[in-house]
Amino acid sequence: MLLPRSNLIFTFGFLLLFLSLSSAEQKPQFAVDGKVLELDESNFDAAISTFDYIFVDFYAPWCGHCKRLSPELDKAAVNLAVLKQPVVIAKVDADKYSHLASKYEIDGFPTLKIFMHGVPTDYYGPRKADLLVRFLKKFVAPDVAVLNSDSAISEFIEEAGKNFPIFIGFGLNESAISHLAVKYKKKAWFSVAQDFSDKTMEFYDFDKVPALVALHLNYNEQSIFYGPFGEKFLEDYIKQSLLPLALPINQDSLKLLKDDNRKIVLTIVEDESDERSKGLVKLLKAAASANHDLVFAFVGFKQWQDFAESFEVSKKTKLPKMIVWDGNEEYFSVIGSDSVEDEDQGSQIMRFLQGYREGSVIQKSITSDSYKAFRNSMYGIGAVILILIVVLVVTIMQSLKEEPSRDQVDYPRSSTSPSEAKEALRPGDKEDKID
């Protein structure tokens, strides 16, 4: 017996409703509430598809580094959840859920990945909560923000904060800086302003367009570039503007110098915080404005004695002292301009630079043990281990030549074992291996 047409429609509709309700009950529900999600093989794919940006910690319960990272992730999750483009933090016990570990090629703990629209990217950035938030905030931002009003410009600058330099292209097309914005995305914020008032021009102190304004809010610095806007000229300006005019040297700021090939005019003062030093820094900034081919930096003997001592500075040395450093193991003293007297310091800085450019210098090498400390802080311990690996490989190759029998080759004594060497070849910082 056939059911009436109306009954068939009712039955079919009821069935669809039942299936949709059943599906809704079975689909995992996630909330952006500032808590770290615990994922497993039953809900991992659903979480990845639910959120545009999800940061995943693949960990093992026995891993000491994972245990230290966990509270940092808890703190970061709260701040990342309230961003305009929220980032969710999740963790997976990859030791227990081996299928997921195998799928995402997890071979060390912790392994960190950020999934952007479902696509995983390895994360090798900082792990402290505040630095993690800063980094991920930049990571998920648009390459170039397009600003269409004065209020949009103000909101962009406020949201960007003070931790990275900010570039605003007034009257520039997005395409003019998009390639460089991608290249330097992890180091700066980029935007173009299409509509703005005369009041904004006055506030940012430019009088014509196009103009690219660089802001270093952390150092209360601003510069303006009026072109030419060919890629080479534009990139040169951006690279030079990634650093403030006078960079205070500490263990964090040293890392900013790693990718800059310019020589560093380093001024060593007694105490960065005293008024005489602050006055000298203002003069260094003025010199930096006229010498873009050099980086200007300063460090206080009181603030970082070990670093200062690497340049033949002691408690008996007359400070301030200026040298030119290559950022590695070599530096130059300028003959007759070893120290800076209190009077007419601006002229003394000019004479120092003139002497350096004329080649009136004495080349020296850093030999102190303290150099190892700041070298590691610049390049990371991974780079040092990589050097050891190269030495190890060369030694092994020489041994193979001397002793053809493969079974007889012994690894030389080294602080890096073969298993550690294999791990160090990875660009990340995963300290615990899977057994």
PDB file of C-alpha atoms in Angstrom, residues 176 179-180 183 228-237:
ATOM      1  CA  ALA A 176      54.057  48.381  -4.339  1.00  0.00           C
ATOM      2  CA  HIS A 179      56.232  41.405  -2.008  1.00  0.00           C
ATOM      3  CA  LEU A 180      58.477  42.998   0.612  1.00  0.00           C
ATOM      4  CA  LYS A 183      59.478  38.839   2.907  1.00  0.00           C
ATOM      5  CA  PRO A 228      62.141  56.335  -5.533  1.00  0.00           C
ATOM      6  CA  PHE A 229      59.799  53.390  -5.057  1.00  0.00           C
ATOM      7  CA  GLY A 230      61.630  50.834  -7.173  1.00  0.00           C
ATOM      8  CA  GLU A 231      61.907  47.547  -5.279  1.00  0.00           C
ATOM      9  CA  LYS A 232      65.652  47.849  -4.626  1.00  0.00           C
ATOM     10  CA  PHE A 233      65.387  51.352  -3.133  1.00  0.00           C
ATOM     11  CA  LEU A 234      62.270  50.407  -1.203  1.00  0.00           C
ATOM     12  CA  GLU A 235      63.878  47.280   0.228  1.00  0.00           C
ATOM     13  CA  ASP A 236      67.011  49.187   1.233  1.00  0.00           C
ATOM     14  CA  TYR A 237      64.881  51.671   3.165  1.00  0.00           C
TER      15      TYR A 237
END
